[in-house]
Amino acid sequence: MKIAVLPGDGIGPEVTAEAVAVLESLALPGLVLFSGDVGGAAYHRHGHPLPEETLAMAREADAVLFGAVGDPSCDTLERHLRPEQAILGLRKHLGLFANLRPARVFAGLEHLSPLRAGIAGGLDMLIVRELTGDVYFGAKGQRTTDSGEREGWDAMSYAESEVRRIAHVAFRAAQSAGLPLTSVDKANVLETSQLWRDVVVEVSAEYPEVALDHMYVDNAAMQVVSHPDRFGVVLTGNLFGDILSDLASAAVGSIGLLPSSSLGERQTAYGTFGLYEPIHGSAPDIAGQGKANPMATILSAAMMLRHSFGMEAEAARVEAAVARALADGILGGDLGGAHGTAAIGAAVRERL
Ligand code: IPM
Ligand code: MG
């Protein structure tokens, strides 16, 4: 079971180290870990945010554990050399079109949410975000208009095959969990969204038992914080999913708690190949200080055990240990607590 560990920038190395320690303490036979450079760290060492060797290592592995990328010292580089291109390139090259971002308020931890307790308790949703299309991967550029003004542009598009395959992922998730599905778009303004909606309706014919509704993204943002209990599975495109998943995680209490998995079609000997990462970024302001909360990355490792290695029991054990640590008041600075990265990691391992 080969895992490529790509710590990346900022707090990435600190939080992935704790997730690796959790994996190691499970003493799973046959587990082999490799690590590679990615993001700004890779740019500084190899001149590219996603070096060939790193991509090759990821392809060779059965799963990738990813930290974070983003480095302010790279902000003025040409776009193709910026750290963010590493994660976008991995998603694209590895065909990881399905991004699963579960967001839920842990029972008993409603007080960590900025939402009122009566509202927060209802937050338990799975965001299924399309990850390799949309305005993220369309043509883009800057140009000078006829009137001599600078103009930036990014093309948004979705092919029906792209919508169909992510819709199937969301419908299957809704079906197996017995949850309703909400497809989020902006069909009142965007043609891309109109096609998205039409294709989702077509796919829904194959899942008659899943209750489907459609919501405009602005309304969805409002509902996530006012009536989160109305969501089960949320299906959306790349850009809207990026925004809604940060919103949902902040509503849980902290972006430091939420894991994600990015899956494609490739099957390995153990399960589905995937990339697992916290949904938070590199947080350069607290990097290297031992303050970052590693729970999102530890929970991402749990998702890896479940989806890429078929180890449901071990995944549940890790998740339970995190929940117990939270319930015992092991809180990082992101949650108003004083526990540092290493202390949180140790507390989770003690509770495994
Ligand atoms: C995320 C991040 C990335 C994205 C960035 C780092 C390119 O915000 O995974 O949500 O926008 O997808
Ligand atoms: Mg994001």
Tab-separated table of C-alpha atoms and ligand atoms in Angstrom:
chain	number	residue	atom	x	y	z
A	1	MET	CA	0.000	0.000	0.000
A	2	LYS	CA	2.000	2.914	-1.323
A	3	ILE	CA	1.210	6.412	-0.103
A	4	ALA	CA	2.872	9.446	-1.657
A	5	VAL	CA	3.090	12.146	1.010
A	6	LEU	CA	3.296	15.653	-0.434
A	7	PRO	CA	3.522	18.117	2.474
A	8	GLY	CA	3.915	21.307	0.403
A	9	ASP	CA	4.055	24.792	1.886
A	10	GLY	CA	3.321	26.747	5.040
A	11	ILE	CA	1.642	24.569	7.665
A	12	GLY	CA	1.477	21.654	5.193
A	13	PRO	CA	4.590	19.868	6.544
A	14	GLU	CA	3.481	20.250	10.186
A	15	VAL	CA	-0.020	18.896	9.689
A	16	THR	CA	0.972	16.055	7.358
A	17	ALA	CA	3.641	14.926	9.867
A	18	GLU	CA	0.887	14.391	12.455
A	19	ALA	CA	-1.324	12.528	9.981
A	20	VAL	CA	1.619	10.298	9.037
A	21	ALA	CA	2.277	9.645	12.740
A	22	VAL	CA	-1.355	8.568	13.140
A	23	LEU	CA	-1.072	6.214	10.148
A	24	GLU	CA	2.166	4.789	11.536
A	25	SER	CA	0.705	4.238	14.972
A	26	LEU	CA	-1.992	2.052	13.405
A	27	ALA	CA	0.887	-0.281	12.429
A	28	LEU	CA	-0.788	-1.399	9.227
A	29	PRO	CA	1.180	-4.189	7.598
A	30	GLY	CA	2.434	-3.399	4.104
A	31	LEU	CA	2.168	0.355	4.358
A	32	VAL	CA	4.970	2.204	2.517
A	33	LEU	CA	5.299	5.992	2.582
A	34	PHE	CA	7.250	8.121	0.106
A	35	SER	CA	7.518	11.877	0.238
A	36	GLY	CA	7.982	14.438	-2.490
A	37	ASP	CA	8.252	18.165	-3.053
A	38	VAL	CA	5.270	20.160	-4.195
A	39	GLY	CA	4.144	23.802	-4.357
A	40	GLY	CA	6.380	26.739	-3.491
A	41	ALA	CA	8.771	24.361	-1.717
A	42	ALA	CA	9.222	22.478	-4.995
A	43	TYR	CA	9.584	25.690	-6.970
A	44	HIS	CA	12.397	26.862	-4.697
A	45	ARG	CA	14.237	23.517	-4.977
A	46	HIS	CA	13.493	22.430	-8.544
A	47	GLY	CA	12.189	25.525	-10.339
A	48	HIS	CA	8.691	24.051	-10.774
A	49	PRO	CA	5.735	23.660	-8.361
A	50	LEU	CA	4.939	20.170	-9.677
A	51	PRO	CA	8.226	18.512	-10.683
A	52	GLU	CA	8.120	15.464	-12.968
A	53	GLU	CA	9.443	13.244	-10.162
A	54	THR	CA	6.611	14.290	-7.870
A	55	LEU	CA	3.963	13.602	-10.497
A	56	ALA	CA	5.569	10.239	-11.262
A	57	MET	CA	5.609	9.358	-7.560
A	58	ALA	CA	1.925	10.250	-7.257
A	59	ARG	CA	1.071	8.095	-10.284
A	60	GLU	CA	3.013	5.160	-8.818
A	61	ALA	CA	1.219	5.355	-5.482
A	62	ASP	CA	-2.120	3.888	-4.425
A	63	ALA	CA	-3.042	7.157	-2.717
A	64	VAL	CA	-1.655	10.642	-2.141
A	65	LEU	CA	-1.673	12.474	1.184
A	66	PHE	CA	-1.395	16.170	0.434
A	67	GLY	CA	-0.739	19.047	2.846
A	68	ALA	CA	-1.228	22.506	1.378
A	69	VAL	CA	0.282	24.789	-1.223
A	70	GLY	CA	0.584	28.559	-1.288
A	71	ASP	CA	3.611	30.718	-0.640
A	72	PRO	CA	3.449	34.524	-0.665
A	73	SER	CA	7.019	34.710	-2.000
A	74	CYS	CA	5.694	33.130	-5.215
A	75	ASP	CA	2.777	35.523	-5.729
A	76	THR	CA	4.540	37.513	-8.421
A	77	LEU	CA	5.674	34.503	-10.482
A	78	GLU	CA	4.057	33.737	-13.805
A	79	ARG	CA	0.855	31.789	-13.197
A	80	HIS	CA	2.197	28.426	-14.413
A	81	LEU	CA	4.964	28.572	-11.781
A	82	ARG	CA	2.748	29.463	-8.828
A	83	PRO	CA	2.288	26.888	-6.025
A	84	GLU	CA	-1.463	26.502	-6.640
A	85	GLN	CA	-0.666	25.053	-10.057
A	86	ALA	CA	0.722	21.986	-8.275
A	87	ILE	CA	-2.608	20.933	-6.821
A	88	LEU	CA	-4.498	21.912	-9.964
A	89	GLY	CA	-1.970	19.929	-12.056
A	90	LEU	CA	-2.218	16.860	-9.806
A	91	ARG	CA	-6.013	16.915	-9.987
A	92	LYS	CA	-5.943	17.268	-13.771
A	93	HIS	CA	-3.121	14.829	-14.567
A	94	LEU	CA	-4.462	12.195	-12.187
A	95	GLY	CA	-8.047	12.571	-13.437
A	96	LEU	CA	-9.366	13.380	-9.934
A	97	PHE	CA	-12.688	14.857	-10.983
A	98	ALA	CA	-14.734	14.063	-7.874
A	99	ASN	CA	-14.027	16.042	-4.725
A	100	LEU	CA	-15.886	14.883	-1.624
A	101	ARG	CA	-16.026	17.400	1.197
A	102	PRO	CA	-18.070	16.260	4.162
A	103	ALA	CA	-18.987	19.040	6.594
A	104	ARG	CA	-20.676	18.209	9.846
A	105	VAL	CA	-20.945	19.564	13.329
A	106	PHE	CA	-19.779	16.855	15.719
A	107	ALA	CA	-22.463	15.952	18.264
A	108	GLY	CA	-21.787	17.815	21.494
A	109	LEU	CA	-19.586	20.346	19.714
A	110	GLU	CA	-22.337	22.672	18.510
A	111	HIS	CA	-20.764	25.409	20.636
A	112	LEU	CA	-17.730	25.463	18.317
A	113	SER	CA	-19.918	26.671	15.467
A	114	PRO	CA	-20.496	30.392	14.974
A	115	LEU	CA	-24.116	29.474	14.205
A	116	ARG	CA	-26.715	29.364	16.980
A	117	ALA	CA	-26.839	25.914	18.597
A	118	GLY	CA	-30.317	25.121	17.288
A	119	ILE	CA	-29.137	25.770	13.750
A	120	ALA	CA	-25.600	24.347	13.983
A	121	GLY	CA	-26.836	20.915	15.116
A	122	GLY	CA	-28.477	20.433	11.724
A	123	LEU	CA	-25.272	20.877	9.747
A	124	ASP	CA	-24.280	17.529	8.265
A	125	MET	CA	-23.737	17.628	4.537
A	126	LEU	CA	-21.543	16.113	1.892
A	127	ILE	CA	-20.394	18.538	-0.782
A	128	VAL	CA	-19.612	16.771	-4.058
A	129	ARG	CA	-17.560	19.257	-6.040
A	130	GLU	CA	-16.510	18.753	-9.662
A	131	LEU	CA	-12.745	19.239	-9.681
A	132	THR	CA	-11.215	19.163	-13.152
A	133	GLY	CA	-13.394	21.511	-15.203
A	134	ASP	CA	-15.242	24.830	-15.064
A	135	VAL	CA	-13.674	28.270	-15.155
A	136	TYR	CA	-10.648	26.813	-13.307
A	137	PHE	CA	-9.410	24.977	-16.394
A	138	GLY	CA	-10.837	27.070	-19.231
A	139	ALA	CA	-8.871	29.420	-21.448
A	140	LYS	CA	-7.855	32.569	-19.623
A	141	GLY	CA	-5.796	35.622	-20.117
A	142	GLN	CA	-5.411	39.348	-20.005
A	143	ARG	CA	-5.733	41.553	-23.060
A	144	THR	CA	-6.104	45.147	-24.080
A	145	THR	CA	-9.476	46.171	-25.419
A	146	ASP	CA	-9.963	48.372	-28.477
A	147	SER	CA	-10.358	51.348	-26.178
A	148	GLY	CA	-6.922	50.629	-24.699
A	149	GLU	CA	-8.198	49.328	-21.390
A	150	ARG	CA	-6.745	46.177	-19.754
A	151	GLU	CA	-9.203	43.299	-19.470
A	152	GLY	CA	-8.953	39.962	-17.671
A	153	TRP	CA	-10.963	36.967	-18.893
A	154	ASP	CA	-11.590	33.340	-17.934
A	155	ALA	CA	-13.795	30.996	-19.950
A	156	MET	CA	-16.362	28.946	-18.028
A	157	SER	CA	-17.593	25.747	-19.652
A	158	TYR	CA	-18.764	22.241	-18.833
A	159	ALA	CA	-19.110	19.400	-21.320
A	160	GLU	CA	-22.092	17.146	-20.692
A	161	SER	CA	-19.838	14.139	-20.066
A	162	GLU	CA	-18.122	16.065	-17.268
A	163	VAL	CA	-21.439	16.928	-15.644
A	164	ARG	CA	-22.784	13.412	-16.083
A	165	ARG	CA	-19.893	11.612	-14.375
A	166	ILE	CA	-19.847	13.889	-11.317
A	167	ALA	CA	-23.656	13.732	-11.133
A	168	HIS	CA	-23.429	9.939	-10.934
A	169	VAL	CA	-20.978	10.216	-8.026
A	170	ALA	CA	-23.368	12.518	-6.161
A	171	PHE	CA	-26.484	10.455	-6.908
A	172	ARG	CA	-24.754	7.272	-5.773
A	173	ALA	CA	-23.643	8.976	-2.537
A	174	ALA	CA	-27.171	10.261	-1.922
A	175	GLN	CA	-28.683	6.883	-2.753
A	176	SER	CA	-26.444	4.864	-0.471
A	177	ALA	CA	-26.892	7.308	2.434
A	178	GLY	CA	-30.633	7.736	1.841
A	179	LEU	CA	-30.180	11.511	1.610
A	180	PRO	CA	-31.714	14.163	-0.636
A	181	LEU	CA	-29.548	15.728	-3.335
A	182	THR	CA	-29.340	19.454	-4.030
A	183	SER	CA	-27.684	20.535	-7.260
A	184	VAL	CA	-26.276	24.049	-6.966
A	185	ASP	CA	-25.839	26.266	-10.028
A	186	LYS	CA	-26.494	29.744	-11.379
A	187	ALA	CA	-28.839	28.751	-14.186
A	188	ASN	CA	-30.677	32.082	-14.004
A	189	VAL	CA	-27.588	33.777	-15.445
A	190	LEU	CA	-25.101	31.236	-16.858
A	191	GLU	CA	-25.497	28.958	-19.886
A	192	THR	CA	-22.910	26.617	-18.352
A	193	SER	CA	-25.298	26.229	-15.426
A	194	GLN	CA	-28.323	25.670	-17.659
A	195	LEU	CA	-26.577	22.731	-19.312
A	196	TRP	CA	-25.461	21.521	-15.874
A	197	ARG	CA	-29.073	21.546	-14.679
A	198	ASP	CA	-30.402	19.821	-17.814
A	199	VAL	CA	-27.835	17.019	-17.536
A	200	VAL	CA	-28.452	16.546	-13.799
A	201	VAL	CA	-32.170	16.168	-14.542
A	202	GLU	CA	-31.362	13.561	-17.223
A	203	VAL	CA	-29.144	11.586	-14.846
A	204	SER	CA	-31.817	11.760	-12.123
A	205	ALA	CA	-34.010	9.428	-14.201
A	206	GLU	CA	-31.632	6.612	-13.206
A	207	TYR	CA	-32.085	7.342	-9.491
A	208	PRO	CA	-35.851	7.586	-8.954
A	209	GLU	CA	-35.481	7.045	-5.196
A	210	VAL	CA	-33.226	10.103	-4.688
A	211	ALA	CA	-35.103	13.355	-3.970
A	212	LEU	CA	-33.495	16.006	-6.177
A	213	ASP	CA	-33.826	19.775	-6.034
A	214	HIS	CA	-31.938	22.647	-7.663
A	215	MET	CA	-30.747	25.804	-5.993
A	216	TYR	CA	-29.009	28.945	-7.168
A	217	VAL	CA	-25.606	29.336	-5.568
A	218	ASP	CA	-26.393	32.647	-3.858
A	219	ASN	CA	-29.446	31.128	-2.205
A	220	ALA	CA	-27.420	28.019	-1.313
A	221	ALA	CA	-24.842	30.167	0.503
A	222	MET	CA	-27.634	31.734	2.532
A	223	GLN	CA	-29.257	28.377	3.325
A	224	VAL	CA	-25.958	26.819	4.471
A	225	VAL	CA	-25.845	29.274	7.372
A	226	SER	CA	-29.592	29.708	7.995
A	227	HIS	CA	-31.070	26.233	7.371
A	228	PRO	CA	-28.151	23.806	7.024
A	229	ASP	CA	-30.439	20.913	7.987
A	230	ARG	CA	-32.117	21.105	4.597
A	231	PHE	CA	-28.983	19.723	2.884
A	232	GLY	CA	-27.917	16.099	2.536
A	233	VAL	CA	-25.679	15.796	-0.502
A	234	VAL	CA	-24.782	18.951	-2.438
A	235	LEU	CA	-23.646	18.584	-6.050
A	236	THR	CA	-21.887	21.535	-7.608
A	237	GLY	CA	-19.206	22.732	-10.003
A	238	ASN	CA	-15.605	23.587	-9.308
A	239	LEU	CA	-15.872	27.307	-8.527
A	240	PHE	CA	-19.107	27.219	-6.536
A	241	GLY	CA	-17.865	24.141	-4.669
A	242	ASP	CA	-14.660	25.923	-3.705
A	243	ILE	CA	-16.620	28.747	-2.108
A	244	LEU	CA	-19.428	26.715	-0.539
A	245	SER	CA	-17.005	24.250	1.040
A	246	ASP	CA	-15.108	27.016	2.844
A	247	LEU	CA	-18.440	28.455	3.959
A	248	ALA	CA	-19.661	25.094	5.241
A	249	SER	CA	-16.404	24.454	7.070
A	250	ALA	CA	-16.452	27.855	8.752
A	251	ALA	CA	-20.032	27.087	9.812
A	252	VAL	CA	-18.785	23.883	11.454
A	253	GLY	CA	-16.454	25.972	13.579
A	254	SER	CA	-13.161	25.899	11.806
A	255	ILE	CA	-11.625	25.214	8.462
A	256	GLY	CA	-9.041	23.300	10.514
A	257	LEU	CA	-11.413	20.375	10.976
A	258	LEU	CA	-12.544	19.442	7.488
A	259	PRO	CA	-10.969	16.753	5.309
A	260	SER	CA	-11.459	16.031	1.643
A	261	SER	CA	-10.912	13.291	-0.848
A	262	SER	CA	-10.438	13.693	-4.581
A	263	LEU	CA	-11.231	10.598	-6.559
A	264	GLY	CA	-11.093	9.535	-10.178
A	265	GLU	CA	-11.857	6.344	-12.013
A	266	ARG	CA	-8.616	4.445	-11.460
A	267	GLN	CA	-8.888	1.340	-9.293
A	268	THR	CA	-5.842	-0.046	-7.527
A	269	ALA	CA	-5.405	-3.446	-5.917
A	270	TYR	CA	-6.882	-1.980	-2.703
A	271	GLY	CA	-9.572	0.485	-3.711
A	272	THR	CA	-10.014	3.741	-5.601
A	273	PHE	CA	-6.919	5.825	-6.212
A	274	GLY	CA	-7.337	9.205	-4.562
A	275	LEU	CA	-5.713	12.338	-3.231
A	276	TYR	CA	-6.534	13.366	0.332
A	277	GLU	CA	-6.061	16.846	1.704
A	278	PRO	CA	-7.403	19.196	4.334
A	279	ILE	CA	-9.606	21.825	2.779
A	280	HIS	CA	-7.637	24.613	4.473
A	281	GLY	CA	-4.657	26.262	2.842
A	282	SER	CA	-1.016	26.812	3.770
A	283	ALA	CA	-1.721	29.540	6.384
A	284	PRO	CA	1.667	31.255	5.966
A	285	ASP	CA	0.910	33.562	8.913
A	286	ILE	CA	1.224	30.689	11.415
A	287	ALA	CA	3.585	28.396	9.483
A	288	GLY	CA	6.469	26.855	11.396
A	289	GLN	CA	5.090	27.877	14.787
A	290	GLY	CA	3.562	24.542	15.765
A	291	LYS	CA	0.152	26.179	16.100
A	292	ALA	CA	-1.770	24.658	13.191
A	293	ASN	CA	-4.571	22.198	13.881
A	294	PRO	CA	-3.672	18.876	12.192
A	295	MET	CA	-7.157	17.379	12.629
A	296	ALA	CA	-8.321	18.086	9.069
A	297	THR	CA	-5.286	16.263	7.699
A	298	ILE	CA	-5.676	13.389	10.161
A	299	LEU	CA	-9.327	13.082	9.088
A	300	SER	CA	-8.170	13.154	5.453
A	301	ALA	CA	-5.911	10.188	6.212
A	302	ALA	CA	-8.991	8.431	7.622
A	303	MET	CA	-10.838	9.073	4.357
A	304	MET	CA	-7.845	7.575	2.555
A	305	LEU	CA	-8.059	4.392	4.633
A	306	ARG	CA	-11.748	4.144	3.752
A	307	HIS	CA	-11.755	4.952	0.034
A	308	SER	CA	-8.314	3.896	-1.180
A	309	PHE	CA	-7.590	0.956	1.127
A	310	GLY	CA	-11.022	-0.396	2.024
A	311	MET	CA	-10.218	-0.129	5.738
A	312	GLU	CA	-13.523	1.074	7.123
A	313	ALA	CA	-12.828	-0.069	10.687
A	314	GLU	CA	-9.472	1.753	10.861
A	315	ALA	CA	-10.989	4.866	9.274
A	316	ALA	CA	-13.768	4.898	11.847
A	317	ARG	CA	-11.212	4.395	14.637
A	318	VAL	CA	-9.260	7.482	13.561
A	319	GLU	CA	-12.446	9.545	13.227
A	320	ALA	CA	-13.638	8.447	16.662
A	321	ALA	CA	-10.263	9.370	18.181
A	322	VAL	CA	-10.498	12.876	16.716
A	323	ALA	CA	-14.083	13.293	17.921
A	324	ARG	CA	-13.076	12.129	21.406
A	325	ALA	CA	-10.118	14.520	21.510
A	326	LEU	CA	-12.439	17.391	20.577
A	327	ALA	CA	-14.986	16.319	23.173
A	328	ASP	CA	-12.184	16.214	25.761
A	329	GLY	CA	-11.384	19.838	25.005
A	330	ILE	CA	-8.271	19.296	22.894
A	331	LEU	CA	-8.770	22.435	20.822
A	332	GLY	CA	-6.386	24.265	18.533
A	333	GLY	CA	-6.154	28.026	18.281
A	334	ASP	CA	-8.582	27.906	15.349
A	335	LEU	CA	-11.222	26.735	17.843
A	336	GLY	CA	-10.281	29.159	20.589
A	337	GLY	CA	-8.101	26.600	22.392
A	338	ALA	CA	-4.419	26.560	23.248
A	339	HIS	CA	-3.294	23.145	21.985
A	340	GLY	CA	-0.528	23.121	19.398
A	341	THR	CA	0.037	20.843	16.430
A	342	ALA	CA	2.125	18.210	18.223
A	343	ALA	CA	-0.111	18.138	21.309
A	344	ILE	CA	-3.221	17.632	19.178
A	345	GLY	CA	-1.540	14.865	17.173
A	346	ALA	CA	-0.419	13.118	20.370
A	347	ALA	CA	-3.881	13.464	21.901
A	348	VAL	CA	-5.480	11.837	18.869
A	349	ARG	CA	-2.957	8.961	18.890
A	350	GLU	CA	-3.568	8.368	22.604
A	351	ARG	CA	-7.273	7.973	21.865
A	352	LEU	CA	-6.918	5.564	18.956
B	1	IPM	C1	-9.170	24.215	-2.515
B	1	IPM	C2	-8.198	25.343	-2.732
B	1	IPM	C3	-7.691	25.288	-4.173
B	1	IPM	C4	-8.897	25.432	-5.068
B	1	IPM	C5	-6.593	26.319	-4.508
B	1	IPM	C6	-5.391	26.159	-3.623
B	1	IPM	C7	-6.193	26.278	-5.948
B	1	IPM	O1	-8.806	26.558	-2.440
B	1	IPM	O2	-8.753	23.043	-2.642
B	1	IPM	O3	-10.327	24.485	-2.189
B	1	IPM	O4	-9.338	26.548	-5.354
B	1	IPM	O5	-9.431	24.399	-5.490
B	2	MG	MG	-10.740	26.374	-1.571
